Short mmCIF file of C-alpha atoms in Angstrom, two decimals:
data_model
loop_
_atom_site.label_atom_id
_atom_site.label_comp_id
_atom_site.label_asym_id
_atom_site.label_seq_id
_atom_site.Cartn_x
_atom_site.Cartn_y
_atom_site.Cartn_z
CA UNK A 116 -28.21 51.30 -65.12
CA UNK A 117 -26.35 52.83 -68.18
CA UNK A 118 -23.43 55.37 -66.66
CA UNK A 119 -24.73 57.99 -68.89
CA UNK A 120 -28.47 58.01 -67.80
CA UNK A 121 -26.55 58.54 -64.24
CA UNK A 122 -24.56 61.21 -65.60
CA UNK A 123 -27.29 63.30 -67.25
CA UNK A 124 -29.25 63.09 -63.94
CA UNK A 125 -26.45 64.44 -62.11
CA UNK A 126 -25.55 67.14 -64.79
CA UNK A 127 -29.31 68.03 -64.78
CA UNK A 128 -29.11 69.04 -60.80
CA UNK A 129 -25.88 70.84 -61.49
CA UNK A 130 -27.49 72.61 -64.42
CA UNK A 131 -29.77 74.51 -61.86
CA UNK A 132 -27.63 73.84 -58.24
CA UNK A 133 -24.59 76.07 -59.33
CA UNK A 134 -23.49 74.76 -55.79
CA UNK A 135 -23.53 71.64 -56.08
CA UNK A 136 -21.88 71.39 -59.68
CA UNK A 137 -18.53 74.60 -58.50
CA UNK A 138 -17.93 72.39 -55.09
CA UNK A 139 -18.28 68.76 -57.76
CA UNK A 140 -16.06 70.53 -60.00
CA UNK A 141 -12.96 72.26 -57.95
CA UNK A 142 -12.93 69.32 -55.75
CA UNK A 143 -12.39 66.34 -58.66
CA UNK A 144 -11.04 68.20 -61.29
CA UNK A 145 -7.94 69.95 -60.13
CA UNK A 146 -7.45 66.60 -57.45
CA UNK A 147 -4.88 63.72 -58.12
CA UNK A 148 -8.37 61.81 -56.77
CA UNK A 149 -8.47 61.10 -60.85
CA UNK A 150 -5.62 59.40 -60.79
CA UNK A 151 -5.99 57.68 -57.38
CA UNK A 152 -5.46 53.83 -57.38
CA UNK A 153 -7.85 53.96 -54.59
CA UNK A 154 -10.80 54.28 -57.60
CA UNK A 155 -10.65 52.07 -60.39
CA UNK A 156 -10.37 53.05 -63.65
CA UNK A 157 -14.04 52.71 -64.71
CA UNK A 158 -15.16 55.40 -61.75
CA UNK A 159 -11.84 57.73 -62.58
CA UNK A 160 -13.55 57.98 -66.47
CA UNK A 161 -17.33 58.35 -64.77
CA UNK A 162 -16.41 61.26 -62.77
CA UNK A 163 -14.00 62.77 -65.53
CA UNK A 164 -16.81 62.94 -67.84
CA UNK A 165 -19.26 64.55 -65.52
CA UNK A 166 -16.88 67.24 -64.51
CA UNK A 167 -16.36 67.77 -68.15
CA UNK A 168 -20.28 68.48 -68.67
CA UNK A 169 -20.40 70.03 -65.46
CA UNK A 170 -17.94 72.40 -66.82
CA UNK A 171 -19.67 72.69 -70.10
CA UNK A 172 -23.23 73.58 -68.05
CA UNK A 173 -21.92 76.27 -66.00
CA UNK A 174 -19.93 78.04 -68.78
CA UNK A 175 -23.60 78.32 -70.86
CA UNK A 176 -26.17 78.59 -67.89
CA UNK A 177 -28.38 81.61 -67.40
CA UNK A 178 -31.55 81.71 -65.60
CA UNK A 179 -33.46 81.25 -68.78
CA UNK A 180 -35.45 77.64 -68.43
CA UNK A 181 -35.60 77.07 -72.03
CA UNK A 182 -31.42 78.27 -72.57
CA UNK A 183 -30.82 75.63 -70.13
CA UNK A 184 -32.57 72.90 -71.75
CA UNK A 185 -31.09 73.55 -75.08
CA UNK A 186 -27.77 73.94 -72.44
CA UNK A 187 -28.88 70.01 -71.47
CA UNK A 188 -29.95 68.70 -74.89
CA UNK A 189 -26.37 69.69 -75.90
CA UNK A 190 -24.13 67.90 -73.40
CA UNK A 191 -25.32 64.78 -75.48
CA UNK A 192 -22.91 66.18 -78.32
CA UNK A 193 -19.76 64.50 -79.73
CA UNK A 194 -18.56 67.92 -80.01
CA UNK A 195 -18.28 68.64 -77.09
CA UNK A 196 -15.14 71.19 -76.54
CA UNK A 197 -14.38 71.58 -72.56
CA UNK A 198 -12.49 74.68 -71.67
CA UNK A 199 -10.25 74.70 -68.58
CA UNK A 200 -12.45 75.30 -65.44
CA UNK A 201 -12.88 79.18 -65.19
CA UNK A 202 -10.95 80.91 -61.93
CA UNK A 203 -14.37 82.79 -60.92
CA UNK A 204 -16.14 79.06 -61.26
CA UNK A 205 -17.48 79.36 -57.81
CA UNK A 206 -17.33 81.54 -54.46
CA UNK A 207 -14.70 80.92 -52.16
CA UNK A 208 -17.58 80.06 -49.68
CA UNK A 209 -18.40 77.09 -51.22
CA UNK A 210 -15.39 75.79 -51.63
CA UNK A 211 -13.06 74.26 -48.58
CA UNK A 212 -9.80 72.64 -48.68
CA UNK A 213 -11.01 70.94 -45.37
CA UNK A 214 -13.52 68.95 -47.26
CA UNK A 215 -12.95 67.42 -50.33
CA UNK A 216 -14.58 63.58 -52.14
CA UNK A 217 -11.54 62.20 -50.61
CA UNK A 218 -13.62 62.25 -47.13
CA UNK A 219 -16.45 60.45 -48.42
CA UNK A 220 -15.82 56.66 -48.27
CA UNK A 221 -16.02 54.73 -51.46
CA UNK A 222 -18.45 52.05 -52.05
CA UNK A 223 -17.73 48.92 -49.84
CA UNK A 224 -16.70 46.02 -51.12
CA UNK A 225 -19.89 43.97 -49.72
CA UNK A 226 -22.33 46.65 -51.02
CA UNK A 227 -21.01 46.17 -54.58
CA UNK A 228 -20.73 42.37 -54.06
CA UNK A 229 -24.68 42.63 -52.99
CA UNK A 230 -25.53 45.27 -55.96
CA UNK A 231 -23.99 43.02 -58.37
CA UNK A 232 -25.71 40.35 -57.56
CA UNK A 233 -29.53 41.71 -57.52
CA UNK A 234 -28.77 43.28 -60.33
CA UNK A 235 -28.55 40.31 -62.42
CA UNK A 236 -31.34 38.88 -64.68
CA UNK A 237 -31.87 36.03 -62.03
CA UNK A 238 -30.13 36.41 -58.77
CA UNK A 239 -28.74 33.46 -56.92
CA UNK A 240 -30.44 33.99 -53.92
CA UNK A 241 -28.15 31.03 -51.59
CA UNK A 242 -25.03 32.97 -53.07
CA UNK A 243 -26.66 36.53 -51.74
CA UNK A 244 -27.05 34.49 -48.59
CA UNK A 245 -23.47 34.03 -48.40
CA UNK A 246 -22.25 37.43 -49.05
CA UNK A 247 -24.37 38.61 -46.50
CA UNK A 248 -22.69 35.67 -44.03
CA UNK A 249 -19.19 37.14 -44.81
CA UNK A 250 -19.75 40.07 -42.06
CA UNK A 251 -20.92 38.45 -38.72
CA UNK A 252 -22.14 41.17 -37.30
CA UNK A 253 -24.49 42.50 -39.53
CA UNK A 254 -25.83 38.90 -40.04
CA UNK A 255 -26.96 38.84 -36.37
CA UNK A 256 -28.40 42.31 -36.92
CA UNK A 257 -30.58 41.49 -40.16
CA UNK A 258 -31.52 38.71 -38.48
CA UNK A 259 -32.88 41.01 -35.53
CA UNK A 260 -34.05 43.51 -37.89
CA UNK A 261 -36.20 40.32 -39.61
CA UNK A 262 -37.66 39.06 -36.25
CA UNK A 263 -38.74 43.03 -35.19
CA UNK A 264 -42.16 44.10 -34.92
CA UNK A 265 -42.04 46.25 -38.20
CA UNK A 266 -40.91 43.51 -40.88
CA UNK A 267 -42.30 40.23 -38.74
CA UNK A 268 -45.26 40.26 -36.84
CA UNK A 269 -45.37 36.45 -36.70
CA UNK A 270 -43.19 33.64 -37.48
CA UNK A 271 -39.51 33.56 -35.86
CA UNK A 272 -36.45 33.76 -38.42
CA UNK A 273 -33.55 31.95 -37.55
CA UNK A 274 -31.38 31.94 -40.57
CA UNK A 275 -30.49 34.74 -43.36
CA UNK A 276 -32.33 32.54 -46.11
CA UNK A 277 -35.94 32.46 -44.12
CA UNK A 278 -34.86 36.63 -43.66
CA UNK A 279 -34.60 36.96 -47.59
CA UNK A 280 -37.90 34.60 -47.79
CA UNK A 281 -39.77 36.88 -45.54
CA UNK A 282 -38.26 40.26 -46.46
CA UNK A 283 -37.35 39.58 -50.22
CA UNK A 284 -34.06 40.09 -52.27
CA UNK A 285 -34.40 44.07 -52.85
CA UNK A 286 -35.64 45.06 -49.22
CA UNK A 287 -32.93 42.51 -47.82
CA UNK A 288 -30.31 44.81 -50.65
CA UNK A 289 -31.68 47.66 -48.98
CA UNK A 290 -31.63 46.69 -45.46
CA UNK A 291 -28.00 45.67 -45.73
CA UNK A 292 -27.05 48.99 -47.29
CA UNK A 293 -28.33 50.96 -44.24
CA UNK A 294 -26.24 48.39 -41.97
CA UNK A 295 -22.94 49.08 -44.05
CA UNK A 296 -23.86 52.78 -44.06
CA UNK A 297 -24.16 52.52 -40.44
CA UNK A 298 -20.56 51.06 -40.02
CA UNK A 299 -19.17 53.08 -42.61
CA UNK A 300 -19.97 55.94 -40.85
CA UNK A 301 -20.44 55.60 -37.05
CA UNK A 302 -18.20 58.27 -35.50
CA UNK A 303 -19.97 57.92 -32.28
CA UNK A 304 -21.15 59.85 -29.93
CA UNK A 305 -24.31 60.04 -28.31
CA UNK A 306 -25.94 63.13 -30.56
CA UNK A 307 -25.09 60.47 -33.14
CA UNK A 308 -26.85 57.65 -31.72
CA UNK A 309 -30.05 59.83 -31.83
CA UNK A 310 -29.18 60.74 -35.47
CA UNK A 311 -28.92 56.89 -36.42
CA UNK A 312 -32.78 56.36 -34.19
CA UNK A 313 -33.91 58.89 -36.36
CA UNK A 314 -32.46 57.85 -39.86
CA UNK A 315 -34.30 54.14 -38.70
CA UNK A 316 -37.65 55.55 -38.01
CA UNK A 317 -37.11 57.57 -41.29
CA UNK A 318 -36.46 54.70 -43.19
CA UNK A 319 -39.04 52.96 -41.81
CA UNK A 320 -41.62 55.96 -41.85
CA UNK A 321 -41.15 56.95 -45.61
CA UNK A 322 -40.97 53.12 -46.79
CA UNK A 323 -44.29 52.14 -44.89
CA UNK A 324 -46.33 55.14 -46.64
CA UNK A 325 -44.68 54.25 -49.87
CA UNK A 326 -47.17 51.36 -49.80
CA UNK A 327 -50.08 53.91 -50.16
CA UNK A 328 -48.47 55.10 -53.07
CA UNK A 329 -48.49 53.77 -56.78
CA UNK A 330 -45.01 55.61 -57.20
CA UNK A 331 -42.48 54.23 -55.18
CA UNK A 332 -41.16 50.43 -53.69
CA UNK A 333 -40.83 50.01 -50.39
CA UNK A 334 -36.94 49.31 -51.01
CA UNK A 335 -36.37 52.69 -52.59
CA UNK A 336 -38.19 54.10 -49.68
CA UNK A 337 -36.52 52.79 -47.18
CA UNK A 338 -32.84 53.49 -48.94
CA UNK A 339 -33.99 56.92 -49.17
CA UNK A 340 -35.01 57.43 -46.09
CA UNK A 341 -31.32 55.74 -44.71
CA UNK A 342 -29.01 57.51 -46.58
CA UNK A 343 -30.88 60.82 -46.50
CA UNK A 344 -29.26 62.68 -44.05
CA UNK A 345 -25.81 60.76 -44.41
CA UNK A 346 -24.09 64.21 -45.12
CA UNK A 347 -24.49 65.02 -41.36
CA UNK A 348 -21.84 61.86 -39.85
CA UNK A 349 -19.29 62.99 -42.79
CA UNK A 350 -19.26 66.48 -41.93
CA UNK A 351 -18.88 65.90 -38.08
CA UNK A 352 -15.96 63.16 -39.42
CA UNK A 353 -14.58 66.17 -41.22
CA UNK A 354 -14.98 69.23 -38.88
CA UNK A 355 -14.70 69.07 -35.12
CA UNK A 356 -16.91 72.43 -34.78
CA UNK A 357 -19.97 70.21 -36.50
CA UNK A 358 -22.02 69.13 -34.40
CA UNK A 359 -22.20 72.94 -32.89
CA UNK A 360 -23.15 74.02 -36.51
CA UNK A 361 -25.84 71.69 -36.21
CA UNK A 362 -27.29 72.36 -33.22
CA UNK A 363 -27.34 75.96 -34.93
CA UNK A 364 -28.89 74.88 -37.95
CA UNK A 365 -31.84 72.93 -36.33
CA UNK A 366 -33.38 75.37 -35.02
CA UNK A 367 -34.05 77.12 -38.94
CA UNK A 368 -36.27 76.26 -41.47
CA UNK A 369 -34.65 74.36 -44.88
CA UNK A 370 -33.56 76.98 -46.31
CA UNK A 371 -31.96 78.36 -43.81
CA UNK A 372 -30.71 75.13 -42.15
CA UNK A 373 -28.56 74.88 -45.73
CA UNK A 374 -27.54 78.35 -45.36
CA UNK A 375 -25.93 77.84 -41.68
CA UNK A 376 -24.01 74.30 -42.81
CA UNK A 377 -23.10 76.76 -46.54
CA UNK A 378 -21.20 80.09 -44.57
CA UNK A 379 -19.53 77.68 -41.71
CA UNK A 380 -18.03 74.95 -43.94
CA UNK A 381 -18.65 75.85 -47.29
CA UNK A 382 -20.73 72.83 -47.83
CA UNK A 383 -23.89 71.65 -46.81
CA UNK A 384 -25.36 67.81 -45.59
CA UNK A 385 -27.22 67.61 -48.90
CA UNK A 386 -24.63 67.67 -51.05
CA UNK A 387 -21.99 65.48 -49.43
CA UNK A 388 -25.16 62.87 -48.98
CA UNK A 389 -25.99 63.11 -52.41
CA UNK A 390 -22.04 62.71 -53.57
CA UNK A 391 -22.07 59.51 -51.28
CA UNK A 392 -25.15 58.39 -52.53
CA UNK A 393 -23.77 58.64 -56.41
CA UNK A 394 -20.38 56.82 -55.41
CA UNK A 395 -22.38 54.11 -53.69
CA UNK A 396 -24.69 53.54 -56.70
CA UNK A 397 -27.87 53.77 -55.28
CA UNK A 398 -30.06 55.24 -58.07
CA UNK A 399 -29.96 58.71 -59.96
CA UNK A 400 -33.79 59.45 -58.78
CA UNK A 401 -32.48 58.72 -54.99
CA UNK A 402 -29.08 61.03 -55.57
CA UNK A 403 -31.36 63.57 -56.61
CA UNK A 404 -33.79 63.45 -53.73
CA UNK A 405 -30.95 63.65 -51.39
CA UNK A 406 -29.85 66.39 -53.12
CA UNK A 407 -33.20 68.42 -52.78
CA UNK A 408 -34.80 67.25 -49.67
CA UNK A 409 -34.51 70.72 -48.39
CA UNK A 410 -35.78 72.42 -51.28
CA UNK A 411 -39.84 72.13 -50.88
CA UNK A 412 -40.15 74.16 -54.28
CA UNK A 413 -39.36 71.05 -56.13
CA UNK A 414 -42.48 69.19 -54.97
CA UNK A 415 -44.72 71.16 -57.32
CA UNK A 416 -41.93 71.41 -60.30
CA UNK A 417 -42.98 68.65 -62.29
CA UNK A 418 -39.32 69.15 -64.04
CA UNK A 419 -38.79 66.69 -61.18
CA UNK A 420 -39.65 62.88 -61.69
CA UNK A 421 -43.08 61.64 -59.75
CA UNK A 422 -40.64 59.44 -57.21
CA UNK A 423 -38.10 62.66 -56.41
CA UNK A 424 -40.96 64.67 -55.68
CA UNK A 425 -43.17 61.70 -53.54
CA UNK A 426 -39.82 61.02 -51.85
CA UNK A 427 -39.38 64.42 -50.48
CA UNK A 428 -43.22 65.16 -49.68
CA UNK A 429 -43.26 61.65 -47.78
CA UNK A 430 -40.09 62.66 -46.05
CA UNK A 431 -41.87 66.04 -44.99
CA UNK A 432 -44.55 63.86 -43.17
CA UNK A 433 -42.52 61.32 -41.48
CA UNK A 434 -40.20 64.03 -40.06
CA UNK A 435 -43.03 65.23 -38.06
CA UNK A 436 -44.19 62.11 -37.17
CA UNK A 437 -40.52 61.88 -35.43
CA UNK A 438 -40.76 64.84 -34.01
CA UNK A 439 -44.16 64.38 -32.17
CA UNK A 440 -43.02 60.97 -31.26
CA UNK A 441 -40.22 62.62 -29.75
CA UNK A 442 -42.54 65.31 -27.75
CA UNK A 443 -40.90 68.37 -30.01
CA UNK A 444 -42.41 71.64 -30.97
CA UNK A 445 -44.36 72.00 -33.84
CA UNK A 446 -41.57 71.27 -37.15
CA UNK A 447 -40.34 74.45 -38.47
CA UNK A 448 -39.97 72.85 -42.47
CA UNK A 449 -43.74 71.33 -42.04
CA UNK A 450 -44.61 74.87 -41.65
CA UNK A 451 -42.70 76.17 -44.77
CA UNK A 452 -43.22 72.97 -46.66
CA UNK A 453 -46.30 71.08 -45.08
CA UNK A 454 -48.79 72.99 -47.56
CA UNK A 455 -46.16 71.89 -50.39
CA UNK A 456 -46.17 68.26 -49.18
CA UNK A 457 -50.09 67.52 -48.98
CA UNK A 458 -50.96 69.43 -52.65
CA UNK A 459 -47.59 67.05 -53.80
CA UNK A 460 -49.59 63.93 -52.06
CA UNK A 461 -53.05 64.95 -52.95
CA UNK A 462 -54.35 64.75 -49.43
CA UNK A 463 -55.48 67.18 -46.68
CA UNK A 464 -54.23 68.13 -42.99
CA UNK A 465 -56.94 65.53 -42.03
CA UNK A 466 -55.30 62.50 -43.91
CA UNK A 467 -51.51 63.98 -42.76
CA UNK A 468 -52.19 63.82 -39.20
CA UNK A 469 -54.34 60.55 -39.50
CA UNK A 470 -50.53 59.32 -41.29
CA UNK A 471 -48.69 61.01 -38.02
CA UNK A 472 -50.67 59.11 -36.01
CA UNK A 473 -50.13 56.20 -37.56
CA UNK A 474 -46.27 56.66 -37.84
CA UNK A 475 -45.97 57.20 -34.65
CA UNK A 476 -47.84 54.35 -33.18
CA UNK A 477 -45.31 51.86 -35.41
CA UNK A 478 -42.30 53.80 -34.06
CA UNK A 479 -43.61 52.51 -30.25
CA UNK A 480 -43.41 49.14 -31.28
CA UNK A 481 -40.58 49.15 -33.47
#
């Protein structure tokens, strides 16, 4: 994917999330991060240039749609002329010196050996085999992952290469990300042992009604559905008072829920998952449904690709799936979203709780 097709996605979200683009912003650009040998030089240059277009959108937005599209047409410029980042850039709320990109991992060196690899015109698929071999662990987990009710419902797999036979190259790619993710990020704890259930029966909720779609892969799905929450482990790495902030926030609607993470650590799950999503290079169109899979206004703003918006609405369903399955009160963002969702999918209460059933009868066997 050409860096500046990810770029302009990311500049696009900042162009309307002033949030997202101050915390981006006072983070990277004042931080030695640039200059980091922990980075190499190719993702120093990436991020430089987005701040520098960050910069550029928030010095010329206004709430005028058609302003910020000539404000987005321009960023393209070579004449470009950056000024130093304003002192007023952002509130002090959103803003910590507790949190900065420095606490989100970079990408592993087995995800980018895997990434590389798919990515080429004709992957090798013995040599993805033996990537995947290097971690012994997560070998014996794929491999349980392949024989489980979900993926296999027949045959037993007994090696990585029948797995990638059975399961393909991208959904074994995306399968493997989750497992790194997992390990990258397992603070433990048993509130996070439910979170990890959950991001599984996401993954596997939102990837098995991508089938019924014409818009989305399975793979993208699923990766989606892994990484979306993946804000929530790296703000309870970063503040001990987290997981009380999100016992808090659970009990509000989207909004809201954003609002709680916003005034207590001046930054919210959304962001720092979309921010690890970008540095891990899983897709612009994922990064951005991260980013807004709070925000159930976006489903019917067709500014929005077709696979942000049938990410999110998906998303909406399988969360209550999860929820009945887990004998919950009614969900509080199906009630301010749900209508959203089903005009998004084209289908009625009937066909969402027909879905919910459905869900929740391949969470008992997974």
């Amino acid at each position: 994917m050409p860096s500046s097709e990810f770029e302009n996605t990311i500049v696009a979200t900042a162009a309307t999330d002033r949030s997202l683009a101050s915390f981006y912003v006072q983070t990277l650009a004042p931080s030695p991060i640039l200059n980091s040998s922990k980075y190499t030089k190719k993702e120093r240059s990436k991020h430089a240039r987005i701040v520098k277009k960050m910069l550029f959108c928030l010095q010329h937005r206004n709430n005028n749609k058609q302003a910020t599209k000539c404000c987005l047409a321009s960023i393209n410029s070579r004449d470009i002329v950056v000024a130093s980042p304003p002192s007023n850039l952002a509130p002090s709320h959103l803003v910590t010196p507790d949190f900065s990109l420095d606490n989100i991992p970079p990408r592993p060196a087995l995800l980018m050996a895997l990434q590389r690899e798919i990515q080429k015109e004709n992957p090798d698929t013995k040599r993805f085999a033996d990537l995947i071999r290097r971690d012994v662990a997560m070998t014996g987990t794929l491999l349980q992952l392949a024989n489980s009710a979900y993926f296999n419902p027949g045959r037993r797999i007994a090696s990585i290469e029948d797995a990638i036979v059975l399961l393909g190259l991208n959904q074994c790619n995306a399968i493997m990300s989750g497992l790194i993710l997992r390990k990258s990020l397992n603070f433990g704890n048993k509130m996070m042992a439910r979170f990890w259930d959950g991001s599984e029966k996401r993954a596997i909720g939102v990837s098995m009604l991508a089938k019924r779609t014409r818009i989305l892969t399975p793979e993208i799905a699923y990766t989606f559905g892994l990484f979306c929450d993946a804000g929530i482990p790296l703000l309870k790495g970063a503040f001990p008072s987290y997981l009380e902030t999100l016992s808090h926030a659970n009990l509000k609607a989207s909004d809201e829920f954003l609002q709680v993470e916003n005034d207590k650590h001046g930054v919210n799950h959304t962001m720092v998952g979309a921010l690890l999503a970008e540095r891990w290079s899983l897709g612009p169109e994922i990064v951005l449904a991260i980013r807004m899979h709070h925000s159930h206004h976006v489903l019917l703003d067709k500014a929005y690709s077709p696979v942000v918006r049938t990410l999110i609405a998906l998303n909406y369903i399988v969360e209550k799936a999860i929820q009945e399955y887990r004998g919950q009160a009614g969900s509080l963002e199906w009630v301010a979203a749900g209508l959203y969702a089903s005009k998004a999918l084209r289908i009625s209460h009937r066909e969402v709780d027909s879905l919910c059933e459905s869900l929740i009868k391949k969470f008992r066997t997974y």
